[in-house]
Coordinates of C-alpha atoms in Angstrom, one line a residue:
M1105 CA -32.1 -35.3 -62.8
I1106 CA -30.4 -36.4 -59.6
L1107 CA -27.0 -34.8 -59.0
I1108 CA -24.5 -36.1 -56.4
G1109 CA -21.7 -33.8 -55.7
L1110 CA -18.4 -35.1 -54.2
T1111 CA -16.1 -32.8 -52.2
G1112 CA -13.3 -33.6 -49.9
R1113 CA -9.6 -33.5 -49.4
N1114 CA -7.0 -35.2 -51.3
A1115 CA -7.2 -39.1 -51.1
A1116 CA -10.4 -39.1 -48.9
G1117 CA -11.9 -41.6 -51.3
K1118 CA -13.8 -39.4 -53.8
T1119 CA -12.6 -41.5 -56.8
T1120 CA -13.9 -44.7 -55.1
A1121 CA -17.2 -43.0 -54.3
A1122 CA -17.6 -42.0 -58.0
E1123 CA -16.7 -45.5 -59.2
Y1124 CA -19.4 -47.0 -56.8
L1125 CA -22.0 -44.5 -58.0
K1126 CA -21.1 -45.2 -61.6
G1127 CA -22.0 -48.8 -60.9
K1128 CA -25.2 -47.6 -59.5
G1129 CA -26.4 -45.9 -63.0
F1130 CA -24.8 -42.5 -62.3
Y1131 CA -22.9 -40.8 -65.3
Y1132 CA -19.7 -39.4 -64.2
K1133 CA -18.5 -35.9 -64.5
S1134 CA -15.4 -34.2 -62.9
L1135 CA -14.9 -30.5 -62.8
S1136 CA -11.2 -31.3 -62.8
D1137 CA -11.5 -32.6 -66.4
V1138 CA -12.3 -29.0 -67.4
I1139 CA -9.0 -28.1 -65.9
R1140 CA -7.2 -31.0 -67.3
E1141 CA -8.3 -30.1 -70.9
E1142 CA -7.1 -26.6 -70.5
A1143 CA -3.8 -27.9 -69.2
K1144 CA -3.5 -30.0 -72.1
K1145 CA -4.2 -27.2 -74.5
R1146 CA -1.4 -25.2 -72.8
G1147 CA 1.2 -28.0 -72.8
L1148 CA 1.2 -28.0 -68.9
E1149 CA 2.0 -31.2 -66.9
A1150 CA -1.1 -32.3 -65.1
T1151 CA 0.5 -32.1 -61.5
R1152 CA -1.5 -31.3 -58.7
E1153 CA 0.1 -27.8 -58.1
N1154 CA -0.5 -26.9 -61.8
L1155 CA -4.1 -28.1 -61.8
I1156 CA -4.8 -25.8 -58.7
A1157 CA -3.3 -22.9 -60.1
L1158 CA -5.1 -23.3 -63.4
G1159 CA -8.4 -23.9 -61.8
N1160 CA -7.9 -20.7 -59.8
E1161 CA -7.2 -18.8 -63.0
L1162 CA -10.2 -20.1 -64.8
R1163 CA -12.5 -19.1 -61.9
E1164 CA -10.9 -15.8 -61.7
Q1165 CA -11.2 -15.1 -65.3
Y1166 CA -14.8 -16.6 -66.1
G1167 CA -16.4 -16.5 -62.6
P1168 CA -16.2 -18.8 -59.6
S1169 CA -18.9 -21.0 -60.9
A1170 CA -17.2 -21.5 -64.3
L1171 CA -16.2 -25.1 -64.0
S1172 CA -19.7 -26.2 -62.9
E1173 CA -21.4 -24.3 -65.7
L1174 CA -19.1 -25.8 -68.3
T1175 CA -19.9 -29.3 -66.9
L1176 CA -23.5 -28.6 -66.7
A1177 CA -23.7 -27.8 -70.4
T1178 CA -22.6 -31.4 -71.2
M1179 CA -25.4 -33.1 -69.2
Q1180 CA -28.7 -34.3 -70.2
K1181 CA -31.8 -33.7 -67.9
D1182 CA -33.0 -37.5 -68.2
K1183 CA -29.9 -38.8 -66.6
N1184 CA -28.4 -38.9 -63.1
Y1185 CA -24.9 -37.7 -62.5
V1186 CA -22.2 -37.8 -60.1
V1187 CA -19.9 -34.8 -60.1
D1188 CA -16.4 -35.0 -58.6
S1189 CA -13.8 -32.4 -57.4
I1190 CA -16.1 -29.6 -56.2
R1191 CA -13.7 -27.1 -54.6
H1192 CA -15.7 -23.9 -54.6
P1193 CA -19.0 -22.9 -53.0
A1194 CA -20.2 -21.3 -56.2
E1195 CA -19.6 -24.5 -58.1
A1196 CA -21.9 -26.4 -55.6
L1197 CA -24.5 -23.4 -55.8
A1198 CA -24.7 -23.6 -59.7
L1199 CA -25.2 -27.5 -59.5
K1200 CA -27.9 -27.0 -56.8
K1201 CA -29.8 -24.7 -59.3
A1202 CA -29.8 -27.5 -61.9
G1203 CA -31.6 -30.3 -60.4
S1204 CA -32.1 -32.6 -57.3
F1205 CA -28.5 -31.9 -55.9
S1206 CA -26.9 -33.3 -52.9
L1207 CA -23.3 -32.7 -51.8
F1208 CA -21.4 -35.5 -50.2
H1209 CA -18.3 -34.6 -48.1
I1210 CA -16.2 -37.5 -48.3
F1211 CA -13.9 -37.6 -45.1
A1212 CA -11.0 -39.4 -43.9
P1213 CA -8.2 -38.4 -41.3
V1214 CA -5.0 -36.8 -42.7
E1215 CA -2.6 -39.7 -41.6
V1216 CA -4.9 -42.3 -43.5
R1217 CA -5.1 -40.1 -46.7
F1218 CA -1.3 -39.7 -46.8
K1219 CA -0.8 -43.4 -46.7
R1220 CA -3.2 -43.7 -49.7
T1221 CA -1.3 -41.2 -51.7
L1222 CA 1.9 -43.0 -51.2
A1223 CA 0.2 -46.2 -52.3
R1224 CA -1.1 -44.8 -55.4
K1225 CA 2.2 -43.2 -56.5
R1226 CA 0.7 -40.2 -58.5
T1227 CA 2.9 -37.6 -60.1
G1228 CA 3.1 -34.4 -57.9
D1229 CA 1.9 -36.2 -54.8
A1230 CA 3.7 -35.2 -51.5
K1231 CA 6.5 -37.6 -50.3
T1232 CA 6.3 -36.6 -46.5
L1233 CA 3.4 -36.0 -44.2
S1234 CA 4.5 -32.4 -43.5
E1235 CA 4.7 -31.7 -47.3
F1236 CA 1.1 -33.2 -47.8
I1237 CA -0.3 -31.1 -45.0
R1238 CA 1.4 -27.9 -46.3
L1239 CA -0.1 -28.4 -49.8
E1240 CA -3.4 -29.2 -48.3
E1241 CA -3.6 -26.1 -46.2
Q1242 CA -3.3 -24.1 -49.4
E1243 CA -6.8 -25.6 -50.4
F1244 CA -8.7 -24.9 -47.3
A1245 CA -9.5 -21.2 -47.6
S1246 CA -8.2 -18.0 -49.4
S1247 CA -8.8 -14.3 -49.5
N1248 CA -9.1 -14.7 -53.3
A1249 CA -12.7 -15.2 -54.1
A1250 CA -11.8 -17.3 -57.2
A1251 CA -9.3 -19.6 -55.4
Q1252 CA -10.2 -23.2 -54.1
Q1253 CA -12.3 -23.2 -50.8
L1254 CA -12.5 -26.6 -49.7
F1255 CA -13.1 -25.8 -46.0
E1256 CA -16.2 -23.8 -47.1
C1257 CA -17.4 -26.7 -49.4
E1258 CA -17.2 -29.2 -46.7
R1259 CA -19.1 -26.8 -44.3
M1260 CA -22.1 -26.6 -46.9
A1261 CA -22.2 -30.2 -47.6
D1262 CA -25.7 -32.0 -47.3
R1263 CA -24.0 -35.1 -46.0
K1264 CA -20.8 -36.3 -44.7
V1265 CA -19.6 -39.8 -45.6
E1266 CA -16.7 -41.2 -43.6
N1267 CA -14.1 -43.5 -45.3
T1268 CA -12.1 -44.7 -42.4
G1269 CA -12.6 -48.3 -42.5
S1270 CA -12.9 -51.1 -45.4
E1271 CA -14.1 -50.4 -48.7
E1272 CA -17.2 -52.4 -48.0
E1273 CA -17.9 -50.5 -45.0
F1274 CA -17.6 -47.2 -47.1
K1275 CA -19.9 -48.4 -49.7
R1276 CA -22.6 -49.3 -47.1
K1277 CA -22.3 -45.6 -46.0
L1278 CA -22.7 -44.5 -49.4
D1279 CA -25.8 -46.6 -49.9
Q1280 CA -27.2 -45.0 -46.6
A1281 CA -26.6 -41.6 -48.0
L1282 CA -28.2 -42.6 -51.4
K1283 CA -31.3 -43.7 -49.4
E1284 CA -31.6 -40.3 -47.8
V1285 CA -31.3 -38.6 -51.2
Q1286 CA -34.1 -40.8 -52.6
Q1287 CA -36.3 -39.7 -49.7
S1288 CA -35.7 -36.0 -50.4
F1289 CA -36.0 -36.5 -54.2
A1290 CA -38.3 -33.7 -55.5
R1291 CA -40.6 -34.1 -58.8
P1292 CA -41.9 -30.9 -60.4
S1293 CA -45.4 -30.1 -59.9
W1294 CA -47.9 -30.8 -62.5
D1295 CA -48.3 -27.1 -63.3
T1296 CA -44.4 -26.9 -63.5
Y1297 CA -44.4 -29.9 -65.7
F1298 CA -46.9 -28.5 -68.2
M1299 CA -45.4 -24.9 -68.2
D1300 CA -41.9 -26.5 -69.0
I1301 CA -43.6 -28.2 -72.0
A1302 CA -45.2 -25.1 -73.2
K1303 CA -41.9 -23.2 -73.0
Q1304 CA -40.5 -26.0 -75.4
V1305 CA -43.3 -25.5 -77.8
A1306 CA -42.7 -21.6 -78.0
A1307 CA -39.4 -22.5 -79.6
R1308 CA -41.4 -23.6 -82.6
G1309 CA -43.0 -20.0 -82.8
N1310 CA -42.2 -18.2 -86.1
C1311 CA -43.1 -14.6 -85.0
M1312 CA -40.3 -12.2 -85.3
K1313 CA -41.6 -10.1 -82.3
R1314 CA -41.6 -12.9 -79.5
K1315 CA -42.1 -16.6 -79.2
V1316 CA -45.3 -17.5 -77.3
A1317 CA -46.9 -20.9 -76.9
S1318 CA -49.9 -22.5 -75.0
I1319 CA -51.0 -25.9 -74.4
I1320 CA -54.4 -27.1 -73.3
V1321 CA -54.7 -29.9 -70.6
L1322 CA -57.7 -31.9 -69.5
E1323 CA -57.3 -34.6 -66.7
K1324 CA -53.4 -34.2 -66.8
R1325 CA -53.4 -35.1 -70.6
I1326 CA -52.2 -32.8 -73.2
I1327 CA -55.1 -32.4 -76.0
S1328 CA -53.8 -29.5 -78.1
T1329 CA -50.7 -27.3 -78.4
G1330 CA -50.3 -24.0 -80.2
Y1331 CA -47.4 -21.4 -80.9
N1332 CA -47.6 -18.0 -82.4
G1333 CA -47.1 -17.4 -86.0
T1334 CA -48.8 -16.8 -89.5
P1335 CA -51.8 -19.0 -90.2
R1336 CA -51.5 -22.3 -92.1
G1337 CA -50.7 -21.8 -95.9
V1338 CA -49.4 -18.2 -95.2
K1339 CA -45.7 -17.4 -95.5
N1340 CA -44.0 -17.8 -91.9
C1341 CA -43.4 -14.6 -90.1
N1342 CA -39.6 -15.3 -89.9
E1343 CA -39.5 -15.7 -93.6
G1344 CA -41.2 -12.2 -94.0
G1345 CA -44.9 -13.2 -93.9
C1346 CA -46.0 -10.5 -91.6
P1347 CA -44.9 -7.1 -92.5
R1348 CA -45.7 -5.5 -89.1
C1349 CA -43.4 -8.0 -87.3
N1350 CA -40.7 -7.9 -89.7
N1351 CA -40.5 -4.0 -89.4
F1352 CA -40.2 -4.6 -85.7
A1353 CA -43.4 -2.2 -85.0
E1354 CA -43.4 -0.6 -81.4
S1355 CA -45.1 -2.9 -79.0
G1356 CA -48.9 -2.5 -78.6
K1357 CA -49.0 -0.5 -81.9
N1358 CA -50.8 -1.4 -85.2
L1359 CA -52.0 -4.8 -83.8
E1360 CA -54.7 -4.8 -86.3
E1361 CA -52.1 -5.1 -89.1
C1362 CA -50.5 -8.2 -87.5
L1363 CA -51.0 -11.4 -89.5
C1364 CA -49.8 -13.7 -86.7
S1365 CA -52.0 -15.7 -84.6
H1366 CA -51.4 -16.0 -80.8
G1367 CA -50.4 -19.2 -79.2
E1368 CA -53.5 -19.4 -77.0
E1369 CA -55.5 -18.9 -80.3
N1370 CA -53.9 -21.6 -82.2
A1371 CA -54.2 -24.2 -79.3
I1372 CA -57.8 -23.5 -79.2
V1373 CA -58.4 -23.4 -83.0
Q1374 CA -56.4 -26.8 -83.3
A1375 CA -58.7 -28.5 -80.9
S1376 CA -61.7 -27.3 -82.9
Y1377 CA -60.1 -28.2 -86.2
H1378 CA -59.7 -31.9 -84.7
G1379 CA -63.2 -31.8 -83.2
I1380 CA -61.8 -32.1 -79.5
S1381 CA -63.8 -30.6 -76.6
I1382 CA -61.7 -28.3 -74.4
K1383 CA -64.7 -27.6 -71.9
G1384 CA -63.3 -27.4 -68.3
A1385 CA -59.6 -27.6 -69.4
T1386 CA -56.7 -25.8 -68.3
L1387 CA -54.6 -23.6 -70.6
Y1388 CA -51.0 -23.1 -69.9
S1389 CA -49.3 -20.2 -71.6
T1390 CA -45.9 -18.7 -71.6
Y1391 CA -47.5 -15.1 -71.5
S1392 CA -50.8 -13.9 -70.0
P1393 CA -53.5 -13.9 -72.6
C1394 CA -54.4 -10.8 -74.7
L1395 CA -58.0 -9.4 -74.7
L1396 CA -58.9 -11.3 -77.9
C1397 CA -57.6 -14.7 -76.7
S1398 CA -59.4 -14.1 -73.3
K1399 CA -62.6 -13.9 -75.1
M1400 CA -61.9 -17.2 -76.9
I1401 CA -60.8 -18.9 -73.6
I1402 CA -64.1 -18.0 -72.0
N1403 CA -66.2 -18.9 -74.9
A1404 CA -64.4 -22.2 -75.3
G1405 CA -65.3 -23.2 -71.7
I1406 CA -61.7 -23.2 -70.4
K1407 CA -61.7 -23.0 -66.5
R1408 CA -58.2 -22.3 -65.6
V1409 CA -55.3 -20.4 -67.0
V1410 CA -51.8 -20.6 -65.9
Y1411 CA -49.2 -18.1 -67.3
N1412 CA -45.4 -17.6 -67.0
E1413 CA -45.1 -13.9 -67.7
A1414 CA -47.5 -11.1 -67.7
Y1415 CA -48.3 -9.6 -71.3
P1416 CA -47.7 -6.0 -71.4
L1417 CA -51.3 -5.4 -72.4
H1418 CA -53.1 -7.9 -70.1
E1419 CA -54.9 -5.9 -67.3
T1420 CA -58.3 -5.7 -69.0
A1421 CA -58.0 -9.2 -70.2
L1422 CA -57.3 -10.6 -66.7
K1423 CA -60.1 -8.6 -65.2
M1424 CA -62.5 -10.0 -67.7
L1425 CA -61.3 -13.6 -67.3
K1426 CA -61.9 -13.2 -63.4
E1427 CA -65.4 -11.8 -64.0
A1428 CA -66.2 -14.9 -66.2
G1429 CA -65.0 -17.1 -63.4
V1430 CA -61.8 -18.5 -65.0
E1431 CA -59.2 -19.3 -62.3
L1432 CA -56.0 -17.5 -62.9
A1433 CA -52.6 -18.4 -61.7
E1434 CA -49.1 -16.9 -62.6
L1435 CA -46.1 -19.4 -62.4
K1436 CA -42.7 -18.3 -63.0
V1437 CA -40.6 -21.3 -64.6

């Protein structure tokens, strides 16, 4: 997912930039839409001053990144987005964590921007240059951590795109900025890619204690998956199939009474069930393997194990895997 964030002062050209990027296949989101929706619920007129005050209130109540987090919840990872109305550093930081993010500072001089506001005739826009400047100065910075901090957003922008000439010239500058974003676009590593899949597989686990999954990969191809739960034909753990797990037994105790198979175990057994060799493969697991699963990994000929989190009882297992020549890697995703 590529995210392009837009920040800038009133009438700098953010809407024009957003419309142009929409034409390039980016889906549009505006943090202001969250504020406008709240204003609608409260019966408030959507004037600039009302929206600024309401945005500050929402950040103060739910945290400075609240608008970004609410907007991110509506996004899909297989799409690219342009996000307008970023007015607080925490909003930009939240977006940066979500994908390949670049913040564009859309810039135009104050006199140019004031003329644009007069031409568009929006409700609540300033009627004089002095009033325009006064309203704008309220947005630059504030001692209130939840208030708009446009100046700080502009400072942390990855790229500055000037909009002082014609619309065609502005679009050419946006194209250049997009090329720079394309050059810096980062794809996940193969290990991260497969671990992300393993974490999705874990959601199918039916064990009441914890959800764990493994996938087995050979030559960058998934050949088997497994998640933890009761054996085929036995009532699922989450339906009461395993008394130990359903009684939430103390971790590490009475393991011999647990009816659930582990994710690594199921992935290996599934490959065997379908007659697929896993010799020389890599196993990705959301937890490091236990002692029993480690024995199976070694004897199955798996040569590499990548795990996301350390299993509480893993030291002996990891020592044995190393002794057997199995490569180990911990990868936090």
